[in-house]
Amino acid sequence: FRAVLTRSTAFILAIGGTLIAVSTWLHHEAADPSTLGRWLGSAQAPAKTIADGPSRSGPSEAIPTQPLLAPWPLVLLVLAVVALHIFLAQAALLRAHGHDPILPTAVLLAGVTILTLAVAGQLGSVLSMIAAYAVVVGLLALGLGTWVTRKALREWHVSG
């Protein structure tokens, strides 16, 4: 279990690190719009965001010039993905032992995540939503999830 979890986590971190590096490069190059535009293939097209609403001119309308999140929000999302990956691996390990004690934690994680994102979305920005999501996932998935997993495995080894 540990060997597979280590390799799969390293793979996720490698992919996430690559995305963060590309995002850093893109946002650094965004200081020179012609460089970013050439890279995206849309240097002469005006920037358009989702907030601008639907396009009236059809499919030839420009795509957003920021294809990735800024580096720091992306770091938080990658860390949240790693935490969820570890949580789901622990859940699979417990199910393989014929138990599912982590289900209440998963339900709690879902409920708290929905509530946190709703509140952060009303009161803050996208960055605050991402940060709140990363904190909730870190505390509940890694913190509480790991505690439940260790407790269940100890009980299983004692009784087994």
PDB file of C-alpha atoms in Angstrom:
ATOM      1  CA  PHE A   1       0.000   0.000   0.000  1.00  0.00           C
ATOM      2  CA  ARG A   2       2.682   2.504   1.029  1.00  0.00           C
ATOM      3  CA  ALA A   3       4.812   1.899  -2.055  1.00  0.00           C
ATOM      4  CA  VAL A   4       1.902   2.409  -4.443  1.00  0.00           C
ATOM      5  CA  LEU A   5       0.663   5.440  -2.505  1.00  0.00           C
ATOM      6  CA  THR A   6       4.145   6.978  -2.580  1.00  0.00           C
ATOM      7  CA  ARG A   7       4.527   6.460  -6.336  1.00  0.00           C
ATOM      8  CA  SER A   8       1.047   7.702  -7.194  1.00  0.00           C
ATOM      9  CA  THR A   9       1.445  10.750  -4.949  1.00  0.00           C
ATOM     10  CA  ALA A  10       4.815  11.510  -6.543  1.00  0.00           C
ATOM     11  CA  PHE A  11       3.172  11.274  -9.969  1.00  0.00           C
ATOM     12  CA  ILE A  12       0.427  13.716  -8.963  1.00  0.00           C
ATOM     13  CA  LEU A  13       3.037  16.094  -7.533  1.00  0.00           C
ATOM     14  CA  ALA A  14       5.093  15.855 -10.738  1.00  0.00           C
ATOM     15  CA  ILE A  15       2.082  16.683 -12.925  1.00  0.00           C
ATOM     16  CA  GLY A  16       1.029  19.443 -10.529  1.00  0.00           C
ATOM     17  CA  GLY A  17       4.563  20.825 -10.427  1.00  0.00           C
ATOM     18  CA  THR A  18       4.643  20.914 -14.211  1.00  0.00           C
ATOM     19  CA  LEU A  19       1.349  22.809 -14.311  1.00  0.00           C
ATOM     20  CA  ILE A  20       2.624  25.243 -11.694  1.00  0.00           C
ATOM     21  CA  ALA A  21       5.829  25.804 -13.684  1.00  0.00           C
ATOM     22  CA  VAL A  22       3.838  26.456 -16.876  1.00  0.00           C
ATOM     23  CA  SER A  23       1.508  28.787 -14.984  1.00  0.00           C
ATOM     24  CA  THR A  24       4.464  30.658 -13.518  1.00  0.00           C
ATOM     25  CA  TRP A  25       6.022  31.017 -16.963  1.00  0.00           C
ATOM     26  CA  LEU A  26       2.741  32.156 -18.530  1.00  0.00           C
ATOM     27  CA  HIS A  27       2.067  34.703 -15.824  1.00  0.00           C
ATOM     28  CA  HIS A  28       5.644  35.967 -15.985  1.00  0.00           C
ATOM     29  CA  GLU A  29       5.381  36.312 -19.753  1.00  0.00           C
ATOM     30  CA  ALA A  30       2.005  38.044 -19.381  1.00  0.00           C
ATOM     31  CA  ALA A  31       3.974  41.207 -18.603  1.00  0.00           C
ATOM     32  CA  ASP A  32       4.700  41.219 -22.344  1.00  0.00           C
ATOM     33  CA  PRO A  33       1.278  40.576 -23.976  1.00  0.00           C
ATOM     34  CA  SER A  34       2.784  39.919 -27.403  1.00  0.00           C
ATOM     35  CA  THR A  35       4.829  36.978 -26.054  1.00  0.00           C
ATOM     36  CA  LEU A  36       1.849  35.430 -24.295  1.00  0.00           C
ATOM     37  CA  GLY A  37      -0.345  36.073 -27.321  1.00  0.00           C
ATOM     38  CA  ARG A  38       2.132  34.411 -29.670  1.00  0.00           C
ATOM     39  CA  TRP A  39       2.331  31.424 -27.352  1.00  0.00           C
ATOM     40  CA  LEU A  40      -1.459  31.130 -27.315  1.00  0.00           C
ATOM     41  CA  GLY A  41      -1.827  31.888 -31.027  1.00  0.00           C
ATOM     42  CA  SER A  42      -4.193  34.795 -30.399  1.00  0.00           C
ATOM     43  CA  ALA A  43      -1.983  37.918 -30.250  1.00  0.00           C
ATOM     44  CA  GLN A  44      -4.342  40.131 -32.254  1.00  0.00           C
ATOM     45  CA  ALA A  45      -7.548  38.966 -30.554  1.00  0.00           C
ATOM     46  CA  PRO A  46      -8.923  40.948 -27.589  1.00  0.00           C
ATOM     47  CA  ALA A  47      -9.035  39.282 -24.193  1.00  0.00           C
ATOM     48  CA  LYS A  48     -12.378  37.787 -23.246  1.00  0.00           C
ATOM     49  CA  THR A  49     -13.391  36.267 -19.960  1.00  0.00           C
ATOM     50  CA  ILE A  50     -16.384  34.270 -18.819  1.00  0.00           C
ATOM     51  CA  ALA A  51     -17.646  37.387 -17.051  1.00  0.00           C
ATOM     52  CA  ASP A  52     -18.002  39.121 -20.438  1.00  0.00           C
ATOM     53  CA  GLY A  53     -20.966  36.878 -21.222  1.00  0.00           C
ATOM     54  CA  PRO A  54     -21.740  34.825 -24.326  1.00  0.00           C
ATOM     55  CA  SER A  55     -20.143  35.726 -27.611  1.00  0.00           C
ATOM     56  CA  ARG A  56     -22.268  37.496 -30.224  1.00  0.00           C
ATOM     57  CA  SER A  57     -19.791  37.098 -33.022  1.00  0.00           C
ATOM     58  CA  GLY A  58     -19.640  33.334 -33.034  1.00  0.00           C
ATOM     59  CA  PRO A  59     -16.811  30.847 -32.683  1.00  0.00           C
ATOM     60  CA  SER A  60     -14.117  33.226 -34.004  1.00  0.00           C
ATOM     61  CA  GLU A  61     -14.257  35.172 -30.718  1.00  0.00           C
ATOM     62  CA  ALA A  62     -11.002  35.166 -28.731  1.00  0.00           C
ATOM     63  CA  ILE A  63     -10.316  32.692 -25.976  1.00  0.00           C
ATOM     64  CA  PRO A  64      -9.242  33.976 -22.554  1.00  0.00           C
ATOM     65  CA  THR A  65      -5.569  34.928 -22.501  1.00  0.00           C
ATOM     66  CA  GLN A  66      -5.052  33.362 -19.057  1.00  0.00           C
ATOM     67  CA  PRO A  67      -5.369  29.606 -19.670  1.00  0.00           C
ATOM     68  CA  LEU A  68      -4.205  28.626 -16.185  1.00  0.00           C
ATOM     69  CA  LEU A  69      -4.708  29.928 -12.686  1.00  0.00           C
ATOM     70  CA  ALA A  70      -1.999  32.064 -11.189  1.00  0.00           C
ATOM     71  CA  PRO A  71       0.765  30.001  -9.558  1.00  0.00           C
ATOM     72  CA  TRP A  72      -0.257  30.372  -5.872  1.00  0.00           C
ATOM     73  CA  PRO A  73      -3.903  29.313  -6.286  1.00  0.00           C
ATOM     74  CA  LEU A  74      -2.681  26.426  -8.436  1.00  0.00           C
ATOM     75  CA  VAL A  75      -0.266  25.364  -5.658  1.00  0.00           C
ATOM     76  CA  LEU A  76      -3.194  25.287  -3.209  1.00  0.00           C
ATOM     77  CA  LEU A  77      -5.287  23.200  -5.607  1.00  0.00           C
ATOM     78  CA  VAL A  78      -2.453  20.734  -6.221  1.00  0.00           C
ATOM     79  CA  LEU A  79      -2.003  20.310  -2.467  1.00  0.00           C
ATOM     80  CA  ALA A  80      -5.765  19.749  -2.087  1.00  0.00           C
ATOM     81  CA  VAL A  81      -5.683  17.133  -4.857  1.00  0.00           C
ATOM     82  CA  VAL A  82      -2.802  15.338  -3.109  1.00  0.00           C
ATOM     83  CA  ALA A  83      -4.696  15.405   0.202  1.00  0.00           C
ATOM     84  CA  LEU A  84      -7.820  13.983  -1.450  1.00  0.00           C
ATOM     85  CA  HIS A  85      -5.747  11.316  -3.203  1.00  0.00           C
ATOM     86  CA  ILE A  86      -4.276  10.176   0.112  1.00  0.00           C
ATOM     87  CA  PHE A  87      -7.734  10.254   1.736  1.00  0.00           C
ATOM     88  CA  LEU A  88      -9.261   8.122  -1.032  1.00  0.00           C
ATOM     89  CA  ALA A  89      -6.348   5.673  -0.882  1.00  0.00           C
ATOM     90  CA  GLN A  90      -6.870   5.308   2.866  1.00  0.00           C
ATOM     91  CA  ALA A  91     -10.573   4.704   2.280  1.00  0.00           C
ATOM     92  CA  ALA A  92      -9.744   1.981  -0.251  1.00  0.00           C
ATOM     93  CA  LEU A  93      -7.329   0.379   2.222  1.00  0.00           C
ATOM     94  CA  LEU A  94      -9.998   0.287   4.924  1.00  0.00           C
ATOM     95  CA  ARG A  95     -12.574  -1.154   2.522  1.00  0.00           C
ATOM     96  CA  ALA A  96     -10.058  -3.858   1.588  1.00  0.00           C
ATOM     97  CA  HIS A  97     -10.036  -4.819   5.267  1.00  0.00           C
ATOM     98  CA  GLY A  98     -13.815  -5.155   5.170  1.00  0.00           C
ATOM     99  CA  HIS A  99     -14.541  -1.943   7.038  1.00  0.00           C
ATOM    100  CA  ASP A 100     -15.836   1.459   6.010  1.00  0.00           C
ATOM    101  CA  PRO A 101     -15.311   3.658   9.075  1.00  0.00           C
ATOM    102  CA  ILE A 102     -14.189   6.557   6.928  1.00  0.00           C
ATOM    103  CA  LEU A 103     -17.635   7.093   5.362  1.00  0.00           C
ATOM    104  CA  PRO A 104     -18.797   9.561   8.057  1.00  0.00           C
ATOM    105  CA  THR A 105     -15.606  11.571   7.492  1.00  0.00           C
ATOM    106  CA  ALA A 106     -16.274  11.615   3.735  1.00  0.00           C
ATOM    107  CA  VAL A 107     -19.841  12.846   4.292  1.00  0.00           C
ATOM    108  CA  LEU A 108     -18.593  15.476   6.744  1.00  0.00           C
ATOM    109  CA  LEU A 109     -15.924  16.558   4.232  1.00  0.00           C
ATOM    110  CA  ALA A 110     -18.539  16.971   1.498  1.00  0.00           C
ATOM    111  CA  GLY A 111     -20.894  18.977   3.707  1.00  0.00           C
ATOM    112  CA  VAL A 112     -18.213  21.259   5.134  1.00  0.00           C
ATOM    113  CA  THR A 113     -16.736  21.803   1.665  1.00  0.00           C
ATOM    114  CA  ILE A 114     -20.102  22.877   0.242  1.00  0.00           C
ATOM    115  CA  LEU A 115     -20.766  25.200   3.167  1.00  0.00           C
ATOM    116  CA  THR A 116     -17.255  26.679   3.099  1.00  0.00           C
ATOM    117  CA  LEU A 117     -17.327  27.331  -0.643  1.00  0.00           C
ATOM    118  CA  ALA A 118     -20.767  28.921  -0.421  1.00  0.00           C
ATOM    119  CA  VAL A 119     -19.650  31.284   2.332  1.00  0.00           C
ATOM    120  CA  ALA A 120     -16.250  32.052   0.751  1.00  0.00           C
ATOM    121  CA  GLY A 121     -17.911  32.625  -2.601  1.00  0.00           C
ATOM    122  CA  GLN A 122     -20.286  35.192  -1.147  1.00  0.00           C
ATOM    123  CA  LEU A 123     -17.729  36.976   1.000  1.00  0.00           C
ATOM    124  CA  GLY A 124     -14.510  36.704  -0.953  1.00  0.00           C
ATOM    125  CA  SER A 125     -12.775  36.073  -4.215  1.00  0.00           C
ATOM    126  CA  VAL A 126     -11.839  32.982  -6.179  1.00  0.00           C
ATOM    127  CA  LEU A 127      -8.523  32.933  -4.324  1.00  0.00           C
ATOM    128  CA  SER A 128     -10.308  32.900  -0.954  1.00  0.00           C
ATOM    129  CA  MET A 129     -12.502  30.026  -2.162  1.00  0.00           C
ATOM    130  CA  ILE A 130      -9.452  28.039  -3.266  1.00  0.00           C
ATOM    131  CA  ALA A 131      -7.649  28.736   0.010  1.00  0.00           C
ATOM    132  CA  ALA A 132     -10.703  27.755   2.080  1.00  0.00           C
ATOM    133  CA  TYR A 133     -11.104  24.559   0.031  1.00  0.00           C
ATOM    134  CA  ALA A 134      -7.444  23.630   0.539  1.00  0.00           C
ATOM    135  CA  VAL A 135      -7.693  24.222   4.301  1.00  0.00           C
ATOM    136  CA  VAL A 136     -10.898  22.190   4.661  1.00  0.00           C
ATOM    137  CA  VAL A 137      -9.520  19.302   2.618  1.00  0.00           C
ATOM    138  CA  GLY A 138      -6.227  19.402   4.485  1.00  0.00           C
ATOM    139  CA  LEU A 139      -7.828  19.379   7.920  1.00  0.00           C
ATOM    140  CA  LEU A 140     -10.613  16.886   7.294  1.00  0.00           C
ATOM    141  CA  ALA A 141      -9.176  14.589   4.624  1.00  0.00           C
ATOM    142  CA  LEU A 142      -5.608  14.426   5.878  1.00  0.00           C
ATOM    143  CA  GLY A 143      -6.135  15.193   9.551  1.00  0.00           C
ATOM    144  CA  LEU A 144      -9.360  13.443  10.476  1.00  0.00           C
ATOM    145  CA  GLY A 145      -9.109  10.873   7.672  1.00  0.00           C
ATOM    146  CA  THR A 146      -5.640   9.770   8.733  1.00  0.00           C
ATOM    147  CA  TRP A 147      -6.688   9.579  12.378  1.00  0.00           C
ATOM    148  CA  VAL A 148      -9.716   7.401  11.507  1.00  0.00           C
ATOM    149  CA  THR A 149      -7.563   5.189   9.280  1.00  0.00           C
ATOM    150  CA  ARG A 150      -4.887   4.622  11.909  1.00  0.00           C
ATOM    151  CA  LYS A 151      -7.469   3.938  14.603  1.00  0.00           C
ATOM    152  CA  ALA A 152      -9.329   1.429  12.410  1.00  0.00           C
ATOM    153  CA  LEU A 153      -6.144  -0.366  11.359  1.00  0.00           C
ATOM    154  CA  ARG A 154      -4.961  -0.610  14.982  1.00  0.00           C
ATOM    155  CA  GLU A 155      -8.308  -2.128  15.974  1.00  0.00           C
ATOM    156  CA  TRP A 156      -8.167  -4.533  13.021  1.00  0.00           C
ATOM    157  CA  HIS A 157      -4.615  -5.671  13.837  1.00  0.00           C
ATOM    158  CA  VAL A 158      -5.482  -6.173  17.518  1.00  0.00           C
ATOM    159  CA  SER A 159      -8.589  -8.223  16.755  1.00  0.00           C
ATOM    160  CA  GLY A 160      -7.168 -10.057  13.760  1.00  0.00           C
TER     161      GLY A 160
END
